[in-house]
C-alpha positions as CSV (number, residue, x, y, z in Angstrom):
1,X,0.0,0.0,0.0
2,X,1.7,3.3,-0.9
3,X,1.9,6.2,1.3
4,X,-1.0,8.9,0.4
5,X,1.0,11.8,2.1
6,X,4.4,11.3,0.8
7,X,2.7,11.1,-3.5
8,X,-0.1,13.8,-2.4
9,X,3.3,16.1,-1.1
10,X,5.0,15.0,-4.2
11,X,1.8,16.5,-6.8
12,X,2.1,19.9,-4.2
13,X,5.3,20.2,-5.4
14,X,4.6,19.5,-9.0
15,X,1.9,22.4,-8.7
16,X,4.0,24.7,-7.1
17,X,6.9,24.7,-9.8
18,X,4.3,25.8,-12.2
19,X,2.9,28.6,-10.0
20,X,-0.9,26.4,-10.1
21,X,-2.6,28.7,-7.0
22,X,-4.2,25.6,-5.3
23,X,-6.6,26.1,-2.4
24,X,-5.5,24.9,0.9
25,X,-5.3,21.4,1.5
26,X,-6.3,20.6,4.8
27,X,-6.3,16.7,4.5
28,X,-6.2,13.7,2.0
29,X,-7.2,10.5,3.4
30,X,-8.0,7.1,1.6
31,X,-11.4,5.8,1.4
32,X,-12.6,2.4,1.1
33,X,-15.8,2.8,0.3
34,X,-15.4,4.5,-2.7
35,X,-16.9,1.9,-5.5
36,X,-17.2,4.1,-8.6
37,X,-15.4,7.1,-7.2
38,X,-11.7,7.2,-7.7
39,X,-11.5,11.3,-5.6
40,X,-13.5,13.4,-4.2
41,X,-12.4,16.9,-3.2
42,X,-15.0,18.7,-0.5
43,X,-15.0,22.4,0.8
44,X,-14.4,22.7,4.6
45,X,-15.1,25.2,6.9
46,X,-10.9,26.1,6.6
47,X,-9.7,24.9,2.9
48,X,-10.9,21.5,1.2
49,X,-10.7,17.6,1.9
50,X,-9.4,14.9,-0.8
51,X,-10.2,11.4,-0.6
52,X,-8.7,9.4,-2.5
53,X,-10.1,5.9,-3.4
54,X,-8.3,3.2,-1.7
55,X,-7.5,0.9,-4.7
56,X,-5.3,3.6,-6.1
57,X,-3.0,3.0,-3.1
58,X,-2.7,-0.3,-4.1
59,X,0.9,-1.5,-4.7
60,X,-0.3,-3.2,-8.7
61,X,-1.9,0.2,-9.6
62,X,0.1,2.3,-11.9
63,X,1.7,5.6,-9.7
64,X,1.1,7.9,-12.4
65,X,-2.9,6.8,-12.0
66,X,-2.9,7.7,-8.4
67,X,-1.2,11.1,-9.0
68,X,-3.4,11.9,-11.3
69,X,-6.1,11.8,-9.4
70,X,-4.7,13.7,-7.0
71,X,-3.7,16.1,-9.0
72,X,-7.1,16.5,-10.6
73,X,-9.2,17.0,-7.1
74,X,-6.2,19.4,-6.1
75,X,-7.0,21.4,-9.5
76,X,-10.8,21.6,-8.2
77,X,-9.0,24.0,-5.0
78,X,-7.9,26.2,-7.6
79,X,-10.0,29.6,-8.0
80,X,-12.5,29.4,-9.9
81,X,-12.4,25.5,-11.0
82,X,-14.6,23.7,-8.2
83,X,-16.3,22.3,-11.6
84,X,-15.1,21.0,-14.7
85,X,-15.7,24.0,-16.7
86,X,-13.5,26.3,-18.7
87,X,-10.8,27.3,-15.8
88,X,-10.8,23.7,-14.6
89,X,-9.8,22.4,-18.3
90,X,-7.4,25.1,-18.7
91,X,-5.2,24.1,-15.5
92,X,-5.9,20.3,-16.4
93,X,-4.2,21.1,-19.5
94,X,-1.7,23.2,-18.1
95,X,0.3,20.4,-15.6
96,X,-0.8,17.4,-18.3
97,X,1.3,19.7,-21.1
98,X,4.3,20.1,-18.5
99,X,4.6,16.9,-16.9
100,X,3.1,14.6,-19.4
101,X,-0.2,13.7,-17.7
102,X,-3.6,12.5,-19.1
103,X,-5.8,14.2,-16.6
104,X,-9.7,14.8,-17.7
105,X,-12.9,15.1,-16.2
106,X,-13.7,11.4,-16.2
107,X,-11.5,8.0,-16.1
108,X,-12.6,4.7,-16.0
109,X,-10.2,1.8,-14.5
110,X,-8.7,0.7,-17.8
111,X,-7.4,4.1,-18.7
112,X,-6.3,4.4,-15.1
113,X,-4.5,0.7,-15.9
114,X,-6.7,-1.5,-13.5
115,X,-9.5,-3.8,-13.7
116,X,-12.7,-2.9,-14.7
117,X,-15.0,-2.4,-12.0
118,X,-17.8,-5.1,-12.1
119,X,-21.2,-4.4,-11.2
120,X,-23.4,-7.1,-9.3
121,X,-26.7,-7.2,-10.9
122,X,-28.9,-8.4,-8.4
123,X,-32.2,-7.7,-10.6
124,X,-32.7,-8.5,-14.3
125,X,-36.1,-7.7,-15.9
126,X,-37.3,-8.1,-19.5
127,X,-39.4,-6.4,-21.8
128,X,-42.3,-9.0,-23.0
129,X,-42.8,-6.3,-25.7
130,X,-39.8,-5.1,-27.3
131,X,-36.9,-7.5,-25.3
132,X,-35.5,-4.0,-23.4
133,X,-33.4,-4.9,-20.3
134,X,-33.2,-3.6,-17.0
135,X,-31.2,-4.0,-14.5
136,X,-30.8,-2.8,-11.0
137,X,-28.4,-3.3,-8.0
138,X,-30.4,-2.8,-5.5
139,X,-34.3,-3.5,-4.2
140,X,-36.3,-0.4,-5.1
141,X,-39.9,0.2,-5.9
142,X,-39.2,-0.8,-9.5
143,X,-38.0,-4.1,-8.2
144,X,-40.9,-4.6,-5.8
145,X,-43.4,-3.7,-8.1
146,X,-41.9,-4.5,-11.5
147,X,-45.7,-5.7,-12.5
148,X,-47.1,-2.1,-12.1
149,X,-44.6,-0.5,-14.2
150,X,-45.2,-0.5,-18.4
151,X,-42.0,-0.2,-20.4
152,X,-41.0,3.4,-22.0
153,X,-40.4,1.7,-25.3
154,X,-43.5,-0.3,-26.0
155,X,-45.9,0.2,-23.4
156,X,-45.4,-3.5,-22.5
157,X,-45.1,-5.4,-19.4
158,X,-42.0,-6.8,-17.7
159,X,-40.9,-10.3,-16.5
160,X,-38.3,-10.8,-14.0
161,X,-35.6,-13.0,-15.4
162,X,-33.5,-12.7,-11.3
């Protein structure tokens, strides 16, 4: 497991040789929970929290992945860039031109050179109509009720296949 401090001080320096005004930083921590999420960067009362998805701290994972993560929530402290608008891209663009980074709005786990996540689908329901799918992770009404509901498509009913 690789130290989050020690790379997240590494990517402060990187931002600092090219003058990138980052907010204050007043914590990165790891979380495990994180499924789909590989950062998150919050406003505090006194700067900003980053999490930072435990599998990037993962030994196998690529470092460059992991940094540039962090590197993309830090660029969200910058003035101006708590989105992924015009400012946001514009510092993105800036480090990934000088250090060779791919950082973007979005990554998925192959581009981040991992596994792809896998979603358990717990509930699979068919179309009797036109054959469309749906599936769902979790109970909800849709799942309860699947009977009730008519498909968007067609109008037709579904079937529960799981």
């Amino acid at each position: 497991m690789r130290d989050l401090q020690r790379i997240a001080q590494e990517c402060i320096n990187e931002l600092d040789q090219i003058n990138i005004p980052y907010g204050n930083v007043e914590k990165f921590v790891s979380n495990q929970r994180f499924s789909r999420t590989w950062g998150r960067c919050q406003k505090t009362s006194g700067g900003f929290l980053i999490q930072i998805s435990e599998k990037l701290l993962q030994d196998h994972v690529p470092m460059e992945a992991l940094k540039q993560t962090i590197l993309h929530e830090m660029i969200h402290t910058c003035p101006g860039c708590f989105n992924h608008q015009r400012e946001w891209k514009r510092m993105a663009a800036l480090v990934n031109d000088t250090y060779g980074y791919n950082i973007k709005t979005y990554s998925d786990a192959e581009e981040l050179g991992m596994s792809p996540v896998v979603r358990k689908v717990k509930h699979r329901f068919v179309c009797t109509g036109c054959g469309l799918v749906i599936e769902r992770q979790k109970e909800s009404k849709f799942t309860k009720n699947y009977k009730k509901y008519y498909c968007s498509r067609c109008k037709g009913r579904f079937q529960k296949e799981f």
